[in-house]
XYZ file of C-alpha atoms in Angstrom:
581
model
C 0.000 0.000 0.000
C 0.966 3.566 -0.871
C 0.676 6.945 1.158
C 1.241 10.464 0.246
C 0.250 13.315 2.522
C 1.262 16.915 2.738
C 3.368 17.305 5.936
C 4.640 20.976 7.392
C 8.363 20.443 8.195
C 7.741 20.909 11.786
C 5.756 17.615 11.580
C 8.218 16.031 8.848
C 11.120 16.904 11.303
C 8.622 16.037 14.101
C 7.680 13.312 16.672
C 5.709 11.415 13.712
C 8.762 10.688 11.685
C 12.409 9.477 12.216
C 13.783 9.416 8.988
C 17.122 6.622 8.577
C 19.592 7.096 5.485
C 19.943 3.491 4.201
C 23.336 2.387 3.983
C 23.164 1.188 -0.213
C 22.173 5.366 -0.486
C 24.373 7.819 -2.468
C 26.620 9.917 -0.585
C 25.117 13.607 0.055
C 26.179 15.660 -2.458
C 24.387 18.905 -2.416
C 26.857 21.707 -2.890
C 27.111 24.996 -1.178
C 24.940 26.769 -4.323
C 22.295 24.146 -3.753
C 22.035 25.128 -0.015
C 21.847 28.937 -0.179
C 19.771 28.396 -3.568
C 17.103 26.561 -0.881
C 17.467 29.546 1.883
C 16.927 32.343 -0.732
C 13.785 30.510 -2.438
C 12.392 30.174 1.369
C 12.933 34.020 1.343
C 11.089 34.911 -1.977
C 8.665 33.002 -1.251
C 8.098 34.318 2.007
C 8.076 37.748 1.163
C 5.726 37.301 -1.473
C 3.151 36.826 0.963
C 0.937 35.314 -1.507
C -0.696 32.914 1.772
C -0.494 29.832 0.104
C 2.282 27.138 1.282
C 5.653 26.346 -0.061
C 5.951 23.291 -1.772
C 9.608 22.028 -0.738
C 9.185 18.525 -2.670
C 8.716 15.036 -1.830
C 10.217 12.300 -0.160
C 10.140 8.392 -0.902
C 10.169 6.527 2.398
C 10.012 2.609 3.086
C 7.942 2.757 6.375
C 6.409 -0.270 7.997
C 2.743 -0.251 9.123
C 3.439 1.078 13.441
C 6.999 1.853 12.810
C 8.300 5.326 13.478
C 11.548 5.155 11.600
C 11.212 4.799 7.583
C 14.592 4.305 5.643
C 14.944 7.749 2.721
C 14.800 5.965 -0.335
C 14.504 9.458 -2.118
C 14.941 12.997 -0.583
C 17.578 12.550 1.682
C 19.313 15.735 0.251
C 16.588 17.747 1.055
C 16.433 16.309 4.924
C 19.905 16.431 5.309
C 20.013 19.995 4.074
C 17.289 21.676 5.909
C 18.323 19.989 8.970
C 21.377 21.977 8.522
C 19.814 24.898 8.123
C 17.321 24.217 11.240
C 20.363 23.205 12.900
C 21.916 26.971 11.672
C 18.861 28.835 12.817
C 18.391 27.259 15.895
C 22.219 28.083 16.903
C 21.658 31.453 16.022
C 18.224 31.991 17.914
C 18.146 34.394 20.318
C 14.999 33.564 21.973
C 14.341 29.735 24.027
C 10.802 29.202 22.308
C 12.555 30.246 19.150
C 15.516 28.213 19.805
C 13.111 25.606 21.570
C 11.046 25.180 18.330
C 14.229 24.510 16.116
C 15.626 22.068 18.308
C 12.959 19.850 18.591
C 13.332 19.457 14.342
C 16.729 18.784 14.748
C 18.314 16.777 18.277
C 16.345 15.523 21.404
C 18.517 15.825 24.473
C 18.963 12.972 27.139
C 16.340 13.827 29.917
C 16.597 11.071 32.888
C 13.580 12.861 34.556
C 11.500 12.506 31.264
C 12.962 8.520 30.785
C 14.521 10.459 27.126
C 17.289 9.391 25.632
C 19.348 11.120 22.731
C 17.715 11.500 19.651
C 17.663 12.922 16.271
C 14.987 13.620 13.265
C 17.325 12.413 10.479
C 20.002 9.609 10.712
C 22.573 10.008 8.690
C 24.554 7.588 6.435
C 26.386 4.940 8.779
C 29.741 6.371 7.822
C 28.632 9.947 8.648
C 26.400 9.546 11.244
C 28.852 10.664 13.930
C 30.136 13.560 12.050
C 26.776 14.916 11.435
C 25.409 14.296 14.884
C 28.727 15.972 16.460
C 28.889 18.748 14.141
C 25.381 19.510 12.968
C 22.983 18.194 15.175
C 24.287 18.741 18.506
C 23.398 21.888 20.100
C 25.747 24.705 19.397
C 27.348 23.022 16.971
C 27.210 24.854 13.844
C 28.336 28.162 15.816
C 31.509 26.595 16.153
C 34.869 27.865 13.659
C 35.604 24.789 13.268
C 34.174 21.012 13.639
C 34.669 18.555 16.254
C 36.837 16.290 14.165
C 38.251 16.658 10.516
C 36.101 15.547 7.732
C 36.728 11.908 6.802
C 35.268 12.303 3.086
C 33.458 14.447 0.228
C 29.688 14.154 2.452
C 31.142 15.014 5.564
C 32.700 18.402 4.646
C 29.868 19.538 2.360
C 28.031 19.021 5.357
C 30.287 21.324 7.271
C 30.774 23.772 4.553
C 26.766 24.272 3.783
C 26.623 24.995 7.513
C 28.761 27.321 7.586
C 27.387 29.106 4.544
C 23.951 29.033 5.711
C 25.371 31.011 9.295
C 26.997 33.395 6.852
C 23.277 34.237 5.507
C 21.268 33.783 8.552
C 23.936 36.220 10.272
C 22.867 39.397 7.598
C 19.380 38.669 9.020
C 18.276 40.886 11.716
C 16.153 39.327 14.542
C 12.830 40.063 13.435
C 12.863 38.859 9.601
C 14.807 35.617 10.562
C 11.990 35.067 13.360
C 9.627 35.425 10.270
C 11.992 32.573 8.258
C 11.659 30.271 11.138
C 7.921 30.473 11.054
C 7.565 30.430 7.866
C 9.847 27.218 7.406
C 8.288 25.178 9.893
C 4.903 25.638 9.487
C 4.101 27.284 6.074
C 6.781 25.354 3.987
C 5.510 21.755 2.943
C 6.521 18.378 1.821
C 4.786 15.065 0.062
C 5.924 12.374 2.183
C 5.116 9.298 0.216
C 5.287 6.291 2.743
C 5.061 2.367 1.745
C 5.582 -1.044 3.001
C 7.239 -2.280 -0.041
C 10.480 -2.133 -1.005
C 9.851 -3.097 -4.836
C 7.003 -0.079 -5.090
C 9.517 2.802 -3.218
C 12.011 1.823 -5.874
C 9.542 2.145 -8.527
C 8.703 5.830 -7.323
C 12.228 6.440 -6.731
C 12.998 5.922 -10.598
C 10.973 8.634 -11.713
C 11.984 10.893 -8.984
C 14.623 13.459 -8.867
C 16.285 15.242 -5.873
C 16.184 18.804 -6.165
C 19.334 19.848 -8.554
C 20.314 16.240 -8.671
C 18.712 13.962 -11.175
C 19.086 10.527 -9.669
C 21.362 8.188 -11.769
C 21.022 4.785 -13.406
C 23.920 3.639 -10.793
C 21.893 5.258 -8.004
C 18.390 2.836 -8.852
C 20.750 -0.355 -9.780
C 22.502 0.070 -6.184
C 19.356 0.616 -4.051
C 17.913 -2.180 -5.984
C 20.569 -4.780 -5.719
C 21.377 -3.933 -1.806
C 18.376 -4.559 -0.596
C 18.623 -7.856 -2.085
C 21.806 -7.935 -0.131
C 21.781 -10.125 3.546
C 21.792 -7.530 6.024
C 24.649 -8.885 7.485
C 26.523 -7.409 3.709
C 25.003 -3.836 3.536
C 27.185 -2.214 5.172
C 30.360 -3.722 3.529
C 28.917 -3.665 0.169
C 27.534 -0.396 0.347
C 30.919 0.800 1.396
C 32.884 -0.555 -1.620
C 30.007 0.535 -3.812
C 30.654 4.669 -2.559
C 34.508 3.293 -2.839
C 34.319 2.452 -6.562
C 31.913 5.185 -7.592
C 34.514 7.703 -6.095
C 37.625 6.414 -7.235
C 35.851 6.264 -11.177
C 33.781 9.100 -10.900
C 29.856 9.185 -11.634
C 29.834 9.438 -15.016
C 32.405 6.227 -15.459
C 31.381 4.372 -12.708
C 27.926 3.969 -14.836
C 29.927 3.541 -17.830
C 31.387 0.583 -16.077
C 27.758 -0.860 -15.286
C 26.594 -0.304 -19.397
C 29.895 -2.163 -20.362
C 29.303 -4.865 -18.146
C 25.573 -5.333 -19.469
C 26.817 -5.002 -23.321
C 29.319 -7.889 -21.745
C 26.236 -10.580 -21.011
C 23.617 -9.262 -23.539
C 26.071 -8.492 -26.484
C 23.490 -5.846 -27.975
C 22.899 -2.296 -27.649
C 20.854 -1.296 -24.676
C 17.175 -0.582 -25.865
C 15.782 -0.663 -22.000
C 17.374 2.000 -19.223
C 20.384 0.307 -17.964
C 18.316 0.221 -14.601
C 15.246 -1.752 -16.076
C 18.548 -4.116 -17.890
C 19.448 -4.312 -14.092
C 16.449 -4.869 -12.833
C 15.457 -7.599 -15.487
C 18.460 -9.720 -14.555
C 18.533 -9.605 -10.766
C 15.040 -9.880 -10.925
C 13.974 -12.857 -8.324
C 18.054 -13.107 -7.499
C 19.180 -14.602 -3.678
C 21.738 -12.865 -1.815
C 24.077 -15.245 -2.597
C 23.526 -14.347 -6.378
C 23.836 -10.579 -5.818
C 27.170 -11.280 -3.829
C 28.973 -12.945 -6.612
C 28.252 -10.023 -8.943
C 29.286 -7.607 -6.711
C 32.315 -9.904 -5.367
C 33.644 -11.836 -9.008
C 32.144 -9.443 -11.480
C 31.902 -5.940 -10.371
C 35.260 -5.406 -8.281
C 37.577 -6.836 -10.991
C 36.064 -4.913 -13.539
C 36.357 -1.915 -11.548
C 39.904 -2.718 -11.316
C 40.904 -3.175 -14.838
C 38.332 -0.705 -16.301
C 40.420 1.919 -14.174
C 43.942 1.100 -15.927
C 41.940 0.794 -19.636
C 41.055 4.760 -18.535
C 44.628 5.526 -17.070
C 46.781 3.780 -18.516
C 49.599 4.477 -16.513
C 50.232 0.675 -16.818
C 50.417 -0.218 -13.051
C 48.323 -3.659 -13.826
C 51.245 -4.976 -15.612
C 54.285 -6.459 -14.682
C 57.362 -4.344 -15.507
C 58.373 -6.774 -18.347
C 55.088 -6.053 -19.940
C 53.677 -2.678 -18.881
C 55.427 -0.269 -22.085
C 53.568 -2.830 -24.161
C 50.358 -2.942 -22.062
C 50.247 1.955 -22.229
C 50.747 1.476 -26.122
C 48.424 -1.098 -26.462
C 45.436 1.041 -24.403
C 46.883 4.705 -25.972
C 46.020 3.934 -28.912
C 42.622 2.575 -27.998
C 41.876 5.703 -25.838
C 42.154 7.988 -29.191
C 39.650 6.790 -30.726
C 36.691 9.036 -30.823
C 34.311 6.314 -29.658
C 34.284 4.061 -26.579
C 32.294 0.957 -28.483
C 35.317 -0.737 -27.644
C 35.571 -0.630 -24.394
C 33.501 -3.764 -23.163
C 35.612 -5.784 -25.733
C 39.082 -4.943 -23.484
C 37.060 -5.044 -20.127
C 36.055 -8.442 -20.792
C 39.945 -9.427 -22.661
C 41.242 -7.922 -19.380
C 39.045 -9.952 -16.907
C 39.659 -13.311 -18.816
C 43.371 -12.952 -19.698
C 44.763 -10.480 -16.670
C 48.090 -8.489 -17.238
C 49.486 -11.125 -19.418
C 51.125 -10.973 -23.106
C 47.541 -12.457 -24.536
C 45.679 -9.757 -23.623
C 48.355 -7.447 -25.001
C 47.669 -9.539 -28.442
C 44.276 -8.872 -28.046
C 44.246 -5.233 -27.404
C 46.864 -4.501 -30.170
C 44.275 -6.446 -32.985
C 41.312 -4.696 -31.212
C 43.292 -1.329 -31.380
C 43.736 -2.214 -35.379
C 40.459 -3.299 -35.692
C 38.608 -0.558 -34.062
C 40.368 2.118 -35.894
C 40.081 0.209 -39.301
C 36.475 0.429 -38.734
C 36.408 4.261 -37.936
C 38.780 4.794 -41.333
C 35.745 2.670 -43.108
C 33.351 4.996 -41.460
C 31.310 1.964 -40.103
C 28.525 3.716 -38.159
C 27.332 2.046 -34.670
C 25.460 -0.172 -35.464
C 27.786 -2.374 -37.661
C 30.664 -1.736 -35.002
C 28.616 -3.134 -32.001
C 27.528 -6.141 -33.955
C 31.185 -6.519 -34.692
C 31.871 -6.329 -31.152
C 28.993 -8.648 -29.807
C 30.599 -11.493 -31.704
C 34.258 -10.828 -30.447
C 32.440 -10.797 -27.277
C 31.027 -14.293 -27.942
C 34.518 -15.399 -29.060
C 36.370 -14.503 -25.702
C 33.726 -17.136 -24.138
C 35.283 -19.938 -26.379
C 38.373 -20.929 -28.010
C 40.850 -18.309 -28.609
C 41.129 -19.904 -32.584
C 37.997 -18.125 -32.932
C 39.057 -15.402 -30.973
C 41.498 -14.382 -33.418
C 39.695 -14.780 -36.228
C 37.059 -12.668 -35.103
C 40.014 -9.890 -34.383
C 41.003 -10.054 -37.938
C 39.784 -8.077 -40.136
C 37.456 -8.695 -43.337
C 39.276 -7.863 -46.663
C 36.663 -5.268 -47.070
C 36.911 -3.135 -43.790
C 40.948 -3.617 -44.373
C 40.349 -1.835 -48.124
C 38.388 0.760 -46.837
C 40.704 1.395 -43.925
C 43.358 1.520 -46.176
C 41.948 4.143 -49.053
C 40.808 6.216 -46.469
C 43.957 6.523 -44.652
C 45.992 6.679 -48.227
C 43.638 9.568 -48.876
C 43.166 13.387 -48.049
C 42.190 12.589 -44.526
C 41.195 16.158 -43.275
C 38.931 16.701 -45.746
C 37.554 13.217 -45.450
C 36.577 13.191 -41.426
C 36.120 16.011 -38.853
C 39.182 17.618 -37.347
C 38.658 15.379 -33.815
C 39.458 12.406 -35.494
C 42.410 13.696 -38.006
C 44.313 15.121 -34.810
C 43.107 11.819 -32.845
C 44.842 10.033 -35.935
C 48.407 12.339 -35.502
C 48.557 11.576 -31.931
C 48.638 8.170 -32.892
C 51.018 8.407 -35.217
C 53.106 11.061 -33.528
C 53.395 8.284 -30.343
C 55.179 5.942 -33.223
C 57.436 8.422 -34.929
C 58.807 9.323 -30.673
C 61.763 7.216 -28.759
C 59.534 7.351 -25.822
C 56.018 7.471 -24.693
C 54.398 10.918 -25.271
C 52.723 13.205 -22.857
C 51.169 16.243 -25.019
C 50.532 19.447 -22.979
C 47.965 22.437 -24.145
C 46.373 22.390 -26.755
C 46.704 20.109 -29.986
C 45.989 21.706 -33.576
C 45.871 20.023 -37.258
C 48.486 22.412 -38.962
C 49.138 22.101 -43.396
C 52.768 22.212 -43.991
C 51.729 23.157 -48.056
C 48.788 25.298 -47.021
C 45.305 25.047 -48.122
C 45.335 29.142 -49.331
C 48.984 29.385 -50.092
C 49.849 33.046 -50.915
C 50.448 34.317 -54.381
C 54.093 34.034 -55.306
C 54.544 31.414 -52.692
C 54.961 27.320 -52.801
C 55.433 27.793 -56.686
C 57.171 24.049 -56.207
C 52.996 22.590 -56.652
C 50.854 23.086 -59.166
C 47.097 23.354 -59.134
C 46.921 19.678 -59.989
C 49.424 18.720 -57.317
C 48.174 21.296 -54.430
C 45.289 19.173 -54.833
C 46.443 15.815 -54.844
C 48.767 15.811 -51.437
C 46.998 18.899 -49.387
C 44.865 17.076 -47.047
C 46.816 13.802 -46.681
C 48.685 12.487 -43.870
C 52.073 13.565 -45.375
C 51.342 16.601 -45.414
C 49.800 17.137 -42.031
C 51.423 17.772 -38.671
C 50.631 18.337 -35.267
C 51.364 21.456 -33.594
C 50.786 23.444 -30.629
C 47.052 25.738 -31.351
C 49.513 29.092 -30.750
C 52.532 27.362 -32.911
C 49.774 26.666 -35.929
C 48.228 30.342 -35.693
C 52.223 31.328 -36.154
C 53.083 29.675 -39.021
C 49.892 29.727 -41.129
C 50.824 30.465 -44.502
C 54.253 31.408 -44.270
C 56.718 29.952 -46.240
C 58.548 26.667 -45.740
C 61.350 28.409 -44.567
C 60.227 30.315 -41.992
C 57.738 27.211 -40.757
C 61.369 25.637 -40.228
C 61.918 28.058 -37.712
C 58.516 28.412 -36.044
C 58.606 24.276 -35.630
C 62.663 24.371 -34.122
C 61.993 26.984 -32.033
C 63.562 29.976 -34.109
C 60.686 32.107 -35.235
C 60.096 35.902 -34.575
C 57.054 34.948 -32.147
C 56.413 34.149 -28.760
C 54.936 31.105 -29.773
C 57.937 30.293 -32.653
C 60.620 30.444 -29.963
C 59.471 27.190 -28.223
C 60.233 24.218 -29.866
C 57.978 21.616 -31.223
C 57.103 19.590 -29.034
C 55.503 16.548 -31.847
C 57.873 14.180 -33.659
C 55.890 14.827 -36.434
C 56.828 18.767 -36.541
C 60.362 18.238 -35.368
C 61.746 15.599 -38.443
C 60.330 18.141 -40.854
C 63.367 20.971 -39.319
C 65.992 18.571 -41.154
C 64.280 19.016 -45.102
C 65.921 22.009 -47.214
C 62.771 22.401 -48.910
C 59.104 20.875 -49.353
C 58.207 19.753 -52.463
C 56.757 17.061 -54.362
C 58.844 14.175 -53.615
C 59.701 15.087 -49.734
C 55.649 14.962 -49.511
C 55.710 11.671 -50.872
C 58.140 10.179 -48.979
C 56.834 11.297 -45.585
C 53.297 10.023 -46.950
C 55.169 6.678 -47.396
C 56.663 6.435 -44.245
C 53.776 7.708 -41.914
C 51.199 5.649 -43.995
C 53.591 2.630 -43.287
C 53.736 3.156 -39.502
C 50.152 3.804 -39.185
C 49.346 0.777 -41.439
C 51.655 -1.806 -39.509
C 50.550 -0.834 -36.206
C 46.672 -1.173 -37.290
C 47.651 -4.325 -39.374
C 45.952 -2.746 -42.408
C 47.478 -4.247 -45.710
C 48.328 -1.603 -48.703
C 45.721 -2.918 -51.583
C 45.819 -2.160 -54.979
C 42.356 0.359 -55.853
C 39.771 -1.581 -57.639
C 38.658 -0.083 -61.578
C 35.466 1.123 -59.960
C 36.895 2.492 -57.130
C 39.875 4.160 -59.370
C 37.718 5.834 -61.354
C 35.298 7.228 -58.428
C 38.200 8.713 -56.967
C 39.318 10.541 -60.267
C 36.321 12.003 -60.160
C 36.306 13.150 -56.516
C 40.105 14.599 -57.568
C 38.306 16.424 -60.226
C 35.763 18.044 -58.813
C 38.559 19.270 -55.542
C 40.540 20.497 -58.523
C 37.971 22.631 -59.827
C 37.442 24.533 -56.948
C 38.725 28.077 -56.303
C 41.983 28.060 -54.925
């Protein structure tokens, strides 16, 4: 059965309720804008004086028939924070009914006389529970400079900090208008508590429920959901390592993590929520069952989908970790993460061995193959999905699935033989010379500032200038990968269309500029310093060599271009040729 009724926060915060965080909840996470935001709209509308209640929101609590306490399976943001700001006001009250009134929303003192023990309105989290009892709840507490012991992690000191910005307003409030607040908050400010016996239906509501300024997350539905599946005896613990892993990843990856691990068992592109995907598999699922994912699924993916991200190579053992960064750089350029659950699920079947280094180096080829052939999603995932399907089986068919059809390599390798930049955005061209610039260095690259797609023959060249290249040869070589280079964003704006001369200087550090008296930092830019001039034949021969590079390391095989295709591209070279120079 389901409940909503419109409470005042004096009874929300009152004798009625005793509202528990749940340990599988998010951390709080409302930031100091969020807090004063919520003070300044309980000012407007105050002062609008329009007589009609403030609506504050709703909360989402699991609340057994006769029980006081109901676990916060949505809103504890907003309880948390106007606690704190109760908590504020109350400190600051300079009456005892006033300060009487607040207190009562916020801590109930020990009285032996009365047979009371210590209470509060709102428990907190388990892990911040003391912090926000000591330095929220307790009286006094949030007139204190500092509080009673350091904060441990991210929810304890935006606790802290939101107190002390709330003081900061409350203190520009004279006695009589933040009187008027405190009335108006308890009594004429309103929320929709929504109370049920059933887990199942408060995560239902809670999926189409957002916390104010914080739309709730696939990750935050699939944790509540699989926790309470969880023995008791586990919630904590799991919980724990749950907050642990979302932190270390971040929000945004940590979900990331749970899509990869569903395109992992389903091998198809999500058409659900990843929640409802969630919720469909775990539906019906023991404790036992929600341990193992969260024990032999979850945590070593965690692991190893932080070193695909880094890459810093700490997974592998020394003799292999140069070969594990070069394997993943390469992957990371790409301007798509399709392939991500392919090298999550390599990684957790193969560990930091040379096998999965195989396997990432043919993915790398592979993946990059299919972005030169301009495959769009669809054809890549279904690529993918039976890769995926491989990895379960014999690793024969595991390596033929990683090689590539003679048709994706012939695409790959007229695009990349072609003029690239005018062929795909900018992104990928520049994602392409990083690549390439990481083969042409001794040593592993670390690029700093900005990274721009610079013309060593210039698209416009001036009048007079580059007299080495006719029409038909301008365009023939302008936009291909020999004649392309990587350079700093101020470097490229320097050398524009100067001559090849003076781009000798900007690139070795030797130019008039600011920005031409630091020296290229990209391989690419630096072996071009050497050249006495830049012609015909010294285009040609770095096309050659950088096409080579490129072409072993993606194990793309030079083809010879069919009739058809021959004659399409003649045309194409027309038509550029024709243009307006």
């Amino acid at each position: 059965m389901i409940s909503a009724n419109q409470h005042a926060v004096a009874d929300v915060l009152g004798d009625t309720f005793v509202h528990e965080i749940p340990p599988y909840q998010r951390p709080y996470a409302w930031l100091p804008e969020h807090a004063l935001q919520l003070f300044e709209d309980l000012r407007e509308a105050m002062q609008s004086g329009d007589g009609e209640p403030y609506f504050l929101g709703s909360i989402v609590l699991i609340k057994p028939h006769g029980q006081v306490i109901g676990q916060v399976v949505d809103g504890q943001q907003r309880l948390t924070t106007l606690t704190i700001l109760a908590a504020v006001l109350r400190d600051a009250a300079t009456e005892q009914q006033e300060r009487d009134a607040l207190g009562a929303t916020v801590y109930i003192e020990p009285n032996p006389f009365m047979d009371q023990v210590e209470a509060v309105r709102v428990i907190a989290h388990v892990e911040d529970r003391v912090f926000f009892r000591e330095a929220i709840q307790v009286p006094g507490a949030t007139a204190k400079t500092e509080p009673p012991h350091k904060p441990k992690n991210e929810s304890q000191r935006l606790m802290w900090e939101n107190a002390v910005k709330l003081r900061a307003s409350v203190s520009s409030l004279n006695d009589v208008d933040r009187q008027l607040i405190v009335k108006f908050l308890l009594r004429r400010c309103v929320l929709v508590v929504v109370s049920t016996e059933s887990r199942a239906a408060a995560l239902r509501i809670f999926r189409v429920l957002n916390d104010r300024g914080l739309d709730l997350s696939n990750a935050d539905v699939i944790k509540a959901d699989l926790l309470s599946k969880v023995a008791p005896a586990e919630i904590a613990h799991q919980a724990a390592r749950w907050r642990e892993f979302e932190a270390d990843l971040g929000r945004e990856e940590f979900e990331g993590l749970l899509e990869n691990l569903r395109f992992i068992r389903e091998e198809t592109k999500n058409r659900r929520s990843l929640s409802e995907a969630y919720e469909e598999r775990f539906k019906g699922a023991s404790s036992a069952e929600v341990k193992k994912f969260l024990d032999d699924e979850l945590a070593p993916a965690k692991r190893w989908i932080a070193e695909i991200l880094d890459g810093d190579g700490e997974d592998f053992p020394e003799s292999l970790r140069r070969d594990g960064m070069e394997a993943l750089s390469g992957l990371r350029l790409l301007p798509n993460r399709d392939w991500m659950p392919l090298a999550l699920a390599a990684a957790t079947k193969f560990g930091s061995s040379e096998r999965l280094i195989f396997v990432l180096t043919k993915l790398e080829g592979l993946a990059w193959m299919m972005q030169l052939a301009r495959r769009y999603d669809t054809q890549r995932l279904n690529r993918y999905a039976e890769i995926i399907r491989a990895l379960r089986g014999l690793d024969a068919k595991l390596d033929a699935c990683l090689t590539p059809t003679a048709e994706e390599n012939e695409d790959a390798w007229l695009a990349l033989s072609g003029p690239i930049y005018s062929r795909f955005p900018v992104r990928v061209v520049r994602a392409i010379l990083e690549r390439l610039d990481r083969l042409l260095a001794e040593q592993p690259v670390v690029w700093e500032g900005q990274k721009t797609v610079e013309h060593i023959l210039p698209q416009n060249p001036e009048k007079g200038e580059w007299i080495e290249f006719d029409q038909a040869r301008r365009s023939a070589v302008t936009d291909t990968i020999g004649n392309l280079v990587l350079l700093t964003s101020r470097k490229n704006s320097s050398a524009s269309n100067a001559p090849f001369a003076e781009k000798k200087k900007i690139y070795s550090g030797q130019g008039n500029t600011a920005a031409g008296k630091k020296r290229a930092t990209y391989a690419s830019a630096q072996e071009l310093v050497g050249l006495p001039r830049w012609d015909l034949d010294a285009c040609e021969q770095r096309q050659k060599r950088h096409l080579s590079l490129l072409a072993e390391q993606w194990g793309i095989k030079e083809v010879s271009m069919s009739p058809a295709r021959a004659a399409a591209r003649d045309v194409v070279a027309e038509l550029i040729a024709s243009r307006p120079l």
